[in-house]
mmCIF file of C-alpha atoms and ligand atoms in Angstrom:
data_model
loop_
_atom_site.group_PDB
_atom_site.id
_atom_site.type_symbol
_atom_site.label_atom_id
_atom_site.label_comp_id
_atom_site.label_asym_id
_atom_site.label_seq_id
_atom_site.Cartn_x
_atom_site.Cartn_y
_atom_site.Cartn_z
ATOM 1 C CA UNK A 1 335.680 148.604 173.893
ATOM 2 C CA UNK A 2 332.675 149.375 172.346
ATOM 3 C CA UNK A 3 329.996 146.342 171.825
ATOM 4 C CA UNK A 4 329.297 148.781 168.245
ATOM 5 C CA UNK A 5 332.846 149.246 167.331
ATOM 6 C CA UNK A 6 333.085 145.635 166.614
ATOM 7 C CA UNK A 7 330.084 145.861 164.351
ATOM 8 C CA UNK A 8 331.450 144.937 160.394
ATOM 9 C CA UNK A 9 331.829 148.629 158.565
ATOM 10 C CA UNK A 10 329.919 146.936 155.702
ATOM 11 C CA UNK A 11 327.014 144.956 154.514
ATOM 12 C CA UNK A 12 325.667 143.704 151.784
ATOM 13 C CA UNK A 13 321.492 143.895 151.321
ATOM 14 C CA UNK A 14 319.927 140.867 149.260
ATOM 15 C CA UNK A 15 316.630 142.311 147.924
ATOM 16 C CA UNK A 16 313.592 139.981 147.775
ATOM 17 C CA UNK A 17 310.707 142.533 147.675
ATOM 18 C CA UNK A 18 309.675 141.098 143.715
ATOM 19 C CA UNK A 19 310.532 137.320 144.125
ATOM 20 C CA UNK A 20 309.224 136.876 148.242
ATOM 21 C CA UNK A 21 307.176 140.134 148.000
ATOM 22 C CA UNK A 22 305.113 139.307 145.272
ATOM 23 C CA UNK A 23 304.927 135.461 145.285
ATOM 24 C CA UNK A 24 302.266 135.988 147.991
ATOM 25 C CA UNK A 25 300.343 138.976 146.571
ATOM 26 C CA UNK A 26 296.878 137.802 145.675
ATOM 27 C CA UNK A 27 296.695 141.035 143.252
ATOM 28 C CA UNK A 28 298.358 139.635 139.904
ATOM 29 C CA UNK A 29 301.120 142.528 139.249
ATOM 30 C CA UNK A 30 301.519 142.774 135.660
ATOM 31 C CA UNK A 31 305.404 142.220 134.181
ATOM 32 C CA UNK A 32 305.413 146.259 133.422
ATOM 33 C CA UNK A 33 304.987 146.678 136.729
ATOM 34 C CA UNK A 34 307.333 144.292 138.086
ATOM 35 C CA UNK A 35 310.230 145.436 135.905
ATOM 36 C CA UNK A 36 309.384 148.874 137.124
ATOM 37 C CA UNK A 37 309.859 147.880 140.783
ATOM 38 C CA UNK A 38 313.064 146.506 140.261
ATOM 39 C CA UNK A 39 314.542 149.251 137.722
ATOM 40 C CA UNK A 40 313.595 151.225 140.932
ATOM 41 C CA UNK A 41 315.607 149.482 143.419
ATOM 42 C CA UNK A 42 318.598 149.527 141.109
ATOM 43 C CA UNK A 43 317.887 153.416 140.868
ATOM 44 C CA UNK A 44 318.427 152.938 144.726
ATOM 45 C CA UNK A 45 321.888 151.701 144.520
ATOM 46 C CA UNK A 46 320.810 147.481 145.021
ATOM 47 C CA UNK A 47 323.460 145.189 143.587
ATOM 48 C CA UNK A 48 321.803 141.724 144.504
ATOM 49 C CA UNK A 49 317.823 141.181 143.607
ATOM 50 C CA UNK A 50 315.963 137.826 143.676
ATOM 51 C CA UNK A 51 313.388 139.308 141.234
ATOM 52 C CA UNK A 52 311.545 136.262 140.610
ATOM 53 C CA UNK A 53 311.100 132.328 140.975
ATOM 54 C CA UNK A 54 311.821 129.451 138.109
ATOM 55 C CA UNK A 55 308.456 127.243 140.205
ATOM 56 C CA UNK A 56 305.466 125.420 139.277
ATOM 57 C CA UNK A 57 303.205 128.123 137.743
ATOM 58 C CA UNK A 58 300.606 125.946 139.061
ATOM 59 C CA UNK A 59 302.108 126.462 142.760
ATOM 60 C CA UNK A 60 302.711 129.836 142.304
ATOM 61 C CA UNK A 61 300.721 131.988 139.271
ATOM 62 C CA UNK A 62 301.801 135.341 140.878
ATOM 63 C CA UNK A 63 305.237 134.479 139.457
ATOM 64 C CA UNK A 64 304.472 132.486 135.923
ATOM 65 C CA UNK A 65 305.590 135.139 133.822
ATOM 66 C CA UNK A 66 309.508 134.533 135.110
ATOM 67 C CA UNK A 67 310.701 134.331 131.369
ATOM 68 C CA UNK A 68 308.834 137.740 130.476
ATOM 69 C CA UNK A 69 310.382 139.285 133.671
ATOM 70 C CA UNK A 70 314.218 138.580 132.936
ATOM 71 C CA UNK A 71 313.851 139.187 128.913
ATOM 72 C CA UNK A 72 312.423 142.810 129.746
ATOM 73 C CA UNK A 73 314.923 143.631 132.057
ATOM 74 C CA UNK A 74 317.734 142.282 130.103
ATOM 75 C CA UNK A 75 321.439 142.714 131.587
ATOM 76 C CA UNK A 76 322.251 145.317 134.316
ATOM 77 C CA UNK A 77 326.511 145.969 134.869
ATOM 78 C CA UNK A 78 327.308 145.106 138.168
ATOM 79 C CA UNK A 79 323.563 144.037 138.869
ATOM 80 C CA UNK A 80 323.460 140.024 140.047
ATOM 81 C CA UNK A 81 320.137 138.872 139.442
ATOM 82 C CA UNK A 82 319.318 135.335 141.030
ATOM 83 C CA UNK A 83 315.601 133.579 140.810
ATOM 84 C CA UNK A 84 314.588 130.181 142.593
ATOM 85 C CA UNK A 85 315.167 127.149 141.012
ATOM 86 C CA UNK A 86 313.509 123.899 142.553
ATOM 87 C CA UNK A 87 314.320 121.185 140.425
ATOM 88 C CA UNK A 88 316.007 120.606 137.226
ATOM 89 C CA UNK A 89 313.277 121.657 135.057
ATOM 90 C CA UNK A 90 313.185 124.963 136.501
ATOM 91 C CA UNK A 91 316.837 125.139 136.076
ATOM 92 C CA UNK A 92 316.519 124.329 132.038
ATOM 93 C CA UNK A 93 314.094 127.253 132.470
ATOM 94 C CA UNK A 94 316.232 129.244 134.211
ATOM 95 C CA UNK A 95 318.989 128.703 131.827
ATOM 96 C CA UNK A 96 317.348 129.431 128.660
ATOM 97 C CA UNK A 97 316.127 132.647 130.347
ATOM 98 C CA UNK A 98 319.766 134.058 130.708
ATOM 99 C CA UNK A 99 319.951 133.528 134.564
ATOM 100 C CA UNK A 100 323.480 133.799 135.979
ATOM 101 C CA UNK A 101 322.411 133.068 139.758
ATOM 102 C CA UNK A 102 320.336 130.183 141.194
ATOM 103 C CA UNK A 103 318.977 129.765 144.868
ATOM 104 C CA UNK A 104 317.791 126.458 145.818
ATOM 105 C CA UNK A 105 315.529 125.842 148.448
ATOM 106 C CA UNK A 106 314.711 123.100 151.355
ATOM 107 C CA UNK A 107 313.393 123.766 154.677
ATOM 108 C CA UNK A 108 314.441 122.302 158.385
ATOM 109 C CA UNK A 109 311.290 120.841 159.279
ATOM 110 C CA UNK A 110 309.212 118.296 157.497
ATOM 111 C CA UNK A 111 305.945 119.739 157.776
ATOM 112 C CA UNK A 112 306.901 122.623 155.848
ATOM 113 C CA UNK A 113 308.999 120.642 153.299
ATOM 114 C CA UNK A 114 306.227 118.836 152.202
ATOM 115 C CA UNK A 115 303.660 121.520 151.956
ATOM 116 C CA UNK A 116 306.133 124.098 150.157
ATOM 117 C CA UNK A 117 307.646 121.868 147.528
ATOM 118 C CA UNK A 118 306.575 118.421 148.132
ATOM 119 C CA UNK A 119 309.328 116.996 149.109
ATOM 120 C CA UNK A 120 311.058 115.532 152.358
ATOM 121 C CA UNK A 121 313.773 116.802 153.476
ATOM 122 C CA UNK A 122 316.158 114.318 152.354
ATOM 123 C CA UNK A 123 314.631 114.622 148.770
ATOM 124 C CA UNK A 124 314.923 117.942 148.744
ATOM 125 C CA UNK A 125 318.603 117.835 149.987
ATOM 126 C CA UNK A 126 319.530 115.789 147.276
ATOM 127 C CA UNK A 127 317.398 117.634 144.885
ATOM 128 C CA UNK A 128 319.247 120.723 146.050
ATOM 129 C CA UNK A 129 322.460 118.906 145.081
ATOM 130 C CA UNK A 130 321.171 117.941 141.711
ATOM 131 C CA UNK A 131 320.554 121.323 140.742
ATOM 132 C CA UNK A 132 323.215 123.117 142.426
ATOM 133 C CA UNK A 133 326.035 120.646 140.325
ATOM 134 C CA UNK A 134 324.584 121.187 136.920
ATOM 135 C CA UNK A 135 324.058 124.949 137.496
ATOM 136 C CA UNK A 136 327.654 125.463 138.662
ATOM 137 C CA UNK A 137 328.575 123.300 135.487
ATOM 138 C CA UNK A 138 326.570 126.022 133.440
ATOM 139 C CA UNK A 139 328.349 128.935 135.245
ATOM 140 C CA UNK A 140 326.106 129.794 137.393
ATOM 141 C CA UNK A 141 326.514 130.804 140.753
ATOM 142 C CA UNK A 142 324.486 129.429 143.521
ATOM 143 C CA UNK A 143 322.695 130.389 146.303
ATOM 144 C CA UNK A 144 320.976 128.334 149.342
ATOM 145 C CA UNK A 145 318.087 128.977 151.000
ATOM 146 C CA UNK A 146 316.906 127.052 154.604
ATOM 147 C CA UNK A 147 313.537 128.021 155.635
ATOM 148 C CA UNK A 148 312.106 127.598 159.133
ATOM 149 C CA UNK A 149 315.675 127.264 160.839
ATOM 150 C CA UNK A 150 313.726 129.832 163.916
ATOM 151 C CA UNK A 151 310.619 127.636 164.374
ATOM 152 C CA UNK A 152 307.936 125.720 161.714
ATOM 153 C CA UNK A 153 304.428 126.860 161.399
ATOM 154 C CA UNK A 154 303.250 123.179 161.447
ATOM 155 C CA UNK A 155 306.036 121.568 163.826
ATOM 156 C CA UNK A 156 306.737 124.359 166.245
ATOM 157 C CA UNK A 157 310.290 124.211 167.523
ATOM 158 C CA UNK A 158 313.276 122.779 165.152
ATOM 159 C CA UNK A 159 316.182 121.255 166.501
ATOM 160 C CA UNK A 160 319.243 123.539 165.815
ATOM 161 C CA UNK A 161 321.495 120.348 165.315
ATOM 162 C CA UNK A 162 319.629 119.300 161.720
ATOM 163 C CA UNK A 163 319.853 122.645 160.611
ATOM 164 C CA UNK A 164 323.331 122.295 161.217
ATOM 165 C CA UNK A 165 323.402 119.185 159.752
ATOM 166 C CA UNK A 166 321.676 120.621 156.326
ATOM 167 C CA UNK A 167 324.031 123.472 156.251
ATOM 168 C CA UNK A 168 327.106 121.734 156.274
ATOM 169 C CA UNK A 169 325.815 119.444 153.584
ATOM 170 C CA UNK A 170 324.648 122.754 151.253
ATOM 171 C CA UNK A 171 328.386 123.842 151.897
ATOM 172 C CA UNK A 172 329.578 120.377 150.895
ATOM 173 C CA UNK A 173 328.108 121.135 147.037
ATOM 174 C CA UNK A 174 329.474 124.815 147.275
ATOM 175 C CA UNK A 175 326.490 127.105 147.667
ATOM 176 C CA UNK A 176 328.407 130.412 147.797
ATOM 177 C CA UNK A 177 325.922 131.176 150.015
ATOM 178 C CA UNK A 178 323.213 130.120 152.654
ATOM 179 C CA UNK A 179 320.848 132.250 153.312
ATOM 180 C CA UNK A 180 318.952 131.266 157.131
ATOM 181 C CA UNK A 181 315.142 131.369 156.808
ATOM 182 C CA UNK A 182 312.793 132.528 159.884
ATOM 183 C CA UNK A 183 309.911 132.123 157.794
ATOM 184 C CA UNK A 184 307.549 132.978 159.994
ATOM 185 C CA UNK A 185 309.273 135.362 161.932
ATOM 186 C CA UNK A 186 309.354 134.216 165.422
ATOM 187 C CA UNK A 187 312.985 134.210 166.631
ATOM 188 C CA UNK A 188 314.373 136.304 169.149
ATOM 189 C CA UNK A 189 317.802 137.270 170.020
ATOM 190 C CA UNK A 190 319.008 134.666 172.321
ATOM 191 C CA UNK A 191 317.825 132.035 169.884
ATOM 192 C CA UNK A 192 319.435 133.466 167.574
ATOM 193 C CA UNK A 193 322.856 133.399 168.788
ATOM 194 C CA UNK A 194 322.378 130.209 169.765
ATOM 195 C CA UNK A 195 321.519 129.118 166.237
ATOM 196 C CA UNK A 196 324.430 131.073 164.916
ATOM 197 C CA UNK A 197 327.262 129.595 167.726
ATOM 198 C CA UNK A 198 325.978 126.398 166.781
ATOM 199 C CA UNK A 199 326.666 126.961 162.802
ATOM 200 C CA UNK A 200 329.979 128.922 163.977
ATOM 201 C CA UNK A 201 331.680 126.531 164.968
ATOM 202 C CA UNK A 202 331.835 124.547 162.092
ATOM 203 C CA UNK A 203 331.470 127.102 158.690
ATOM 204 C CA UNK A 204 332.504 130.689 158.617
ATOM 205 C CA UNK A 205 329.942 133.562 159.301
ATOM 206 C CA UNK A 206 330.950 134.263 155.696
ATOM 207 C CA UNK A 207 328.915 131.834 154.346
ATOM 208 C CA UNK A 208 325.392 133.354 155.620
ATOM 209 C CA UNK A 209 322.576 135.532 155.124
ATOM 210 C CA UNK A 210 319.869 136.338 157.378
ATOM 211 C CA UNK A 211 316.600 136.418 155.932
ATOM 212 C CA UNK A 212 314.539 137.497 158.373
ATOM 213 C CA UNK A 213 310.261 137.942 157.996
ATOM 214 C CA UNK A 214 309.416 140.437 160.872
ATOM 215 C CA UNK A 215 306.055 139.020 161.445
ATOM 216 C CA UNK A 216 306.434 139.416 165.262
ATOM 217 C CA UNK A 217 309.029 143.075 164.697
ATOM 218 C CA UNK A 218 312.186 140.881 165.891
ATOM 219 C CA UNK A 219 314.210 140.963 162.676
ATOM 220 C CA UNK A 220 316.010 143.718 163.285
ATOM 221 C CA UNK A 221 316.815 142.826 166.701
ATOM 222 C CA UNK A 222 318.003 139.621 165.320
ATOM 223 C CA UNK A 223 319.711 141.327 162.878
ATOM 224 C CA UNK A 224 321.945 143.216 165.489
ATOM 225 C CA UNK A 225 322.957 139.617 166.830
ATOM 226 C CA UNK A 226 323.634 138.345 163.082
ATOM 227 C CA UNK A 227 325.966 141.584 163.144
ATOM 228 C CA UNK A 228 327.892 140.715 165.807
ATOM 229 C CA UNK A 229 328.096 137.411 165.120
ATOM 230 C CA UNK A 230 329.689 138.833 161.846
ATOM 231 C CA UNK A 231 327.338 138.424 159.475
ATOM 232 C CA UNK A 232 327.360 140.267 156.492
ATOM 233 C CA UNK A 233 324.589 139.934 154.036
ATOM 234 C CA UNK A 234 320.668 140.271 155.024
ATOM 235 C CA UNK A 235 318.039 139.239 153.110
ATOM 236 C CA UNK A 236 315.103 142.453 152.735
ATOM 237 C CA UNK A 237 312.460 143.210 150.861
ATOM 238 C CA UNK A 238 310.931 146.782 149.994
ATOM 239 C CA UNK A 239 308.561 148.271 152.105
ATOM 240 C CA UNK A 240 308.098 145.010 154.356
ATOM 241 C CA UNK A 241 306.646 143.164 151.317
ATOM 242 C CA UNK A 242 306.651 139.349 151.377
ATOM 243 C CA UNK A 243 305.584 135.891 153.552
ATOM 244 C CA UNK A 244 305.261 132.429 152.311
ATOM 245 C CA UNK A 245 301.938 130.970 150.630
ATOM 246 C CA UNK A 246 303.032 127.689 152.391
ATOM 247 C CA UNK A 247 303.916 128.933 155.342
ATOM 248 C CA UNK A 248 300.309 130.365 156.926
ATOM 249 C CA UNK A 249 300.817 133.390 158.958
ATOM 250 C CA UNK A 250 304.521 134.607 157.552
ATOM 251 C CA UNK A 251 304.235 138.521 156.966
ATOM 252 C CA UNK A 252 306.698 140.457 155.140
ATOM 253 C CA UNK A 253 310.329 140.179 155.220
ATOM 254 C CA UNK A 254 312.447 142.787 157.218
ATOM 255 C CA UNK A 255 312.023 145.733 154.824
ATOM 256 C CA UNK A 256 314.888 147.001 153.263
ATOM 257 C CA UNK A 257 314.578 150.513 153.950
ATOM 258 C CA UNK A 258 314.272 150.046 157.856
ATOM 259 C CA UNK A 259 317.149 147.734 157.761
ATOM 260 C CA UNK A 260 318.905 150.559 155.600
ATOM 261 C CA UNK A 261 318.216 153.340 158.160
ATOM 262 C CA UNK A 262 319.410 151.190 161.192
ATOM 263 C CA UNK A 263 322.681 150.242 159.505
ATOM 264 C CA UNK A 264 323.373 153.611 158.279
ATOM 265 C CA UNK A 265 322.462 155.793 161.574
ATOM 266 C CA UNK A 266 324.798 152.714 163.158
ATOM 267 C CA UNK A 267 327.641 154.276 160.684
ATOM 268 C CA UNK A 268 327.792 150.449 158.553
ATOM 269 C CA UNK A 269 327.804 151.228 154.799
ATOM 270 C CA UNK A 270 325.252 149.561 152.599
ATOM 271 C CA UNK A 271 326.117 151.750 149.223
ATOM 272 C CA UNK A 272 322.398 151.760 149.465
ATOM 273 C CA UNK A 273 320.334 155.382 149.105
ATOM 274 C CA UNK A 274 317.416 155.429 151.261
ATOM 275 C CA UNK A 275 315.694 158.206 149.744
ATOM 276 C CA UNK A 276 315.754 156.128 146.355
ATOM 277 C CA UNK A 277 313.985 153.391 148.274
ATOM 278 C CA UNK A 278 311.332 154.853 149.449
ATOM 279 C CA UNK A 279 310.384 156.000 145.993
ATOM 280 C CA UNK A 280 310.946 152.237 145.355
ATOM 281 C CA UNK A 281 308.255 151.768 148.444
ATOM 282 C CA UNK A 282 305.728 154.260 146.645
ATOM 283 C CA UNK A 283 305.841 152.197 143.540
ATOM 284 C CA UNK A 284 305.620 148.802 145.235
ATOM 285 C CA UNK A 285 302.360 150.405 147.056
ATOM 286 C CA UNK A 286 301.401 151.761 144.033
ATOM 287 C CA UNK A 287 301.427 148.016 141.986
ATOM 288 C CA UNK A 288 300.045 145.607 144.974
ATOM 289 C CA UNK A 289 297.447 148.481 145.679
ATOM 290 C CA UNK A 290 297.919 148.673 149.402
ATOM 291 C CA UNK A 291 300.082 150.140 152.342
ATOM 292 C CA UNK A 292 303.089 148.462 153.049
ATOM 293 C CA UNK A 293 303.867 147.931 156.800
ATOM 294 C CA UNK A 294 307.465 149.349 156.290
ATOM 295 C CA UNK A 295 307.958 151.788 159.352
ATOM 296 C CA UNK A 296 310.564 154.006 157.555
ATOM 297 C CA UNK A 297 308.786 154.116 154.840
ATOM 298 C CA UNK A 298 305.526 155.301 156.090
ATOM 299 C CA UNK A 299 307.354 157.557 158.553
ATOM 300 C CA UNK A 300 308.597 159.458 155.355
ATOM 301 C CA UNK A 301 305.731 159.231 153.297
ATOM 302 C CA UNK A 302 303.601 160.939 156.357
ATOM 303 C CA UNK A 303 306.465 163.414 157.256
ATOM 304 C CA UNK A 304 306.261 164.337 153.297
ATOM 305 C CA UNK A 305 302.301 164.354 153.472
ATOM 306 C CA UNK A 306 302.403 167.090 156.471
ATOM 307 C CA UNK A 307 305.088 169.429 154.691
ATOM 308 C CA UNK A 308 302.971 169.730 151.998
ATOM 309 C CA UNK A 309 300.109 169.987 153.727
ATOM 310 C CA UNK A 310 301.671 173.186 155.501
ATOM 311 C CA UNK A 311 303.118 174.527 152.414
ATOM 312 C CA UNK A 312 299.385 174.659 151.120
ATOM 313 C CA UNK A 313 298.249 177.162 153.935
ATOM 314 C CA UNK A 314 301.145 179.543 153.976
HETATM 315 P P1 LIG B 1 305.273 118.656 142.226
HETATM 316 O O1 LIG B 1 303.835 118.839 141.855
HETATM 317 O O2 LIG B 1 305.599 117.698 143.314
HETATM 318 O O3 LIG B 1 306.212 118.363 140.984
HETATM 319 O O4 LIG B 1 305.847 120.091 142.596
HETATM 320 P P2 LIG B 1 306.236 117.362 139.801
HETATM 321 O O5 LIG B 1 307.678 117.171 139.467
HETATM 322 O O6 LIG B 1 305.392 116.153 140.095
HETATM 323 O O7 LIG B 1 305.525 118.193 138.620
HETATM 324 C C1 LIG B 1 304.173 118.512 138.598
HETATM 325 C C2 LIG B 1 303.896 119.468 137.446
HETATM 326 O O8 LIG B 1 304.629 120.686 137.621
HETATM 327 C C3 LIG B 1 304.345 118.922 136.089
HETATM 328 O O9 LIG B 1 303.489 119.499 135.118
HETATM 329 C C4 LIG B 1 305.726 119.520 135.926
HETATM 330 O O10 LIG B 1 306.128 119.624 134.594
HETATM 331 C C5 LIG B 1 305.522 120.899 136.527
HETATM 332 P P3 LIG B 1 302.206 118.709 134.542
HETATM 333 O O11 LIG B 1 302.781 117.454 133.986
HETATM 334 O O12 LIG B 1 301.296 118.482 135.727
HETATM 335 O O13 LIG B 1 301.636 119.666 133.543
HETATM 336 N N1 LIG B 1 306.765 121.481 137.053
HETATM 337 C C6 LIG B 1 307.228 122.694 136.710
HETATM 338 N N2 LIG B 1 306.777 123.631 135.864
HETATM 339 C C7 LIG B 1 307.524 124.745 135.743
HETATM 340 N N3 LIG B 1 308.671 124.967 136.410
HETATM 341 C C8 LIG B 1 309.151 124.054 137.259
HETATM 342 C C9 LIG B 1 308.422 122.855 137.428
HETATM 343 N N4 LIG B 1 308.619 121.745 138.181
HETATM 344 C C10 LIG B 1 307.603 120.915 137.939
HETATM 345 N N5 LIG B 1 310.296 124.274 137.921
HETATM 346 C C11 LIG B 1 307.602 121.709 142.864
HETATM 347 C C12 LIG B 1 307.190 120.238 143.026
HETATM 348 C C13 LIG B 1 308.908 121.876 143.623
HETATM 349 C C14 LIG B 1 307.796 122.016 141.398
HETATM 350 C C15 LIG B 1 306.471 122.580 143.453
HETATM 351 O O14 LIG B 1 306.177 122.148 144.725
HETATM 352 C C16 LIG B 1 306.819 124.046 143.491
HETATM 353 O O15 LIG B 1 306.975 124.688 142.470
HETATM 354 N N6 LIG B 1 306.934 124.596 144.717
HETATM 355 C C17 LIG B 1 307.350 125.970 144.874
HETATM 356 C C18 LIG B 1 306.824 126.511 146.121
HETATM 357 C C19 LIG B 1 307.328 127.907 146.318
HETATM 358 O O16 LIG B 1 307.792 128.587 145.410
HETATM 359 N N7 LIG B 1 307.215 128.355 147.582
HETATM 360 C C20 LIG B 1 307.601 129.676 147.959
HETATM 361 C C21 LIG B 1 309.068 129.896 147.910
HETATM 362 S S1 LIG B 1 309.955 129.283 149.321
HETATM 363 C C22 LIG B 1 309.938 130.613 150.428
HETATM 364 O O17 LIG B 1 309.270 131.580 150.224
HETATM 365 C C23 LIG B 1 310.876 130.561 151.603
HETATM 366 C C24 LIG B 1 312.099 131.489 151.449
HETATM 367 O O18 LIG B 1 311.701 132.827 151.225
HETATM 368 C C25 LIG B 1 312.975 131.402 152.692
HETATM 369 C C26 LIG B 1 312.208 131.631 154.002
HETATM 370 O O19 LIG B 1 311.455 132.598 154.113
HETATM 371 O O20 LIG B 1 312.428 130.809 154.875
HETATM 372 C C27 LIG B 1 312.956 131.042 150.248
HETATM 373 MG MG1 LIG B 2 311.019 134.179 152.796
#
């Protein structure tokens, strides 16, 4: 049998292009131009978009305006629009904004825990619970993030038996969902089936997201063993925007339209239009001011540049 034909005929894409994306911009987009970005990717067909973060304004300014952003997009049908929350007060915030999905947030090394939100890891598990409880009590639904499950940028190598560990205690205080962070994109394939047996055999492949940065061009390598592994929702964000102000060196996410293009010329349905998205891509150029490093989406854009260049001369 095919190894492809036992590939899942579906999968979801998480969009993080305006929360991930832009939380490590130093240009300061203006709301307009946020809430034009995302309008765009729901032009696109995207159901799921983290479109900003309920954080320290102090720890992050790109994203202070998180209020103004949800207000002036107001409710989408059959748009879920989550934010992250790190702590109660950002959950209040949240709340009062009209937010109907959380994502906490902790990471699987120290290092990193403390320099992203100040916390160790044990704090920031219990934290994580805190939040998680009271939003669920609210209705909300609730995501889980766990950042530098692949490798820390301070630490180096993290053991795959605490991220284990964390996950099955996120599950415990029923995160729909846990999203696996290689922040700074270094994994490769065999570690990440490793990672994934490991998790396997203890939670269903159900339960996770890949959120893959493709500093290093692995994610969507990685992505083919998430796949197999039966995966079924992968973080992206348009045009390759994204990293992590606390985590030095971590480029973009996998962008969403090169993750698009592999699914869909591997016949797995992502109810996704990739034409759409790279208009999306032009816009998110347009508002940071800069080419993105998305390979589809430059590959179009140029292919579109030459066509009218030859229409010109005839
Ligand atoms: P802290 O300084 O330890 O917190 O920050 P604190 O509780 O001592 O509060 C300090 C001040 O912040 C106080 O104000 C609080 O009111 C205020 P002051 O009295 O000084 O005027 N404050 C807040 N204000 C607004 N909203 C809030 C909030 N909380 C406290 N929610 C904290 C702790 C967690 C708040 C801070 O460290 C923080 O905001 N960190 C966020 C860092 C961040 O957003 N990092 C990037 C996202 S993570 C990521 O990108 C990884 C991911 O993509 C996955 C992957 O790639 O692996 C998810
Ligand atoms: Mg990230």
């Amino acid at each position: 049998m095919s190894w492809f034909s036992q590939l899942p005929p579906k999968v979801e894409v998480y969009e993080v292009g305006p929360r991930d994306g832009l939380q490590n911009e130093l240009r300061m987009v203006p709301t307009r131009d946020k809430v034009r970005l995302i309008r765009a990717l729901i032009a696109a067909g995207e159901k799921r978009i983290e479109v900003t973060s309920f954080v320290s304004p102090k720890w992050i300014p790109q994203l202070a305006d998180a209020e103004e952003v949800l207000k002036q997009l107001g409710r989408v049908e059959g748009v879920a629009f989550s934010a992250l929350v790190p702590n109660l007060k950002g959950l209040q915030r949240a709340r009062d904004a009209g937010l109907q999905e959380a994502a906490v947030f902790l990471s699987a090394s120290e290092s990193h825990s403390k320099k992203n939100i100040n916390k160790t890891i044990a704090e920031a598990v219990q934290t994580s619970g805190e939040v998680a409880k009271a939003a669920r009590e609210e209705g909300l639904r609730v995501r889980g993030y766990i950042s530098t499950v692949w490798g820390c940028p301070y630490e180096g190598e993290v053991p795959i038996s605490r991220v284990v560990d964390i996950c099955r205690r996120l599950a415990d205080m029923g995160l729909y969902q846990l999203s696996l962070g290689d922040t700074i994109g270094v994994g490769t394939p065999r570690q990440t089936e490793a990672i994934l047996e490991a998790l396997l055999k203890y939670l269903p492949a159900s339960l996770f997201a890949l959120h893959l940065h493709d500093t290093r061009g692995t994610a969507l390598a990685n992505t083919l063993v998430g796949l197999h592994a039966g995966i079924t929702t992968y973080d992206a964000s348009i045009g390759g925007l994204g990293g992590c102000p606390y985590a030095p060196g971590a480029a973009g996410n996998l962008a969403t339209e090169d993750l698009v293009f592999m699914l869909h010329g591997m016949g797995i349905e992502t109810g996704v239009n990739l034409d759409k998205l790279v208009e999306a891509g032009e816009i998110a150029q347009e508002i940071i001011g800069r080419k993105l490093s998305g390979k589809y989406l430059q590959a179009a854009l140029g292919e579109r540049e030459k066509k009218q260049r030859s229409r010109a001369q005839t």
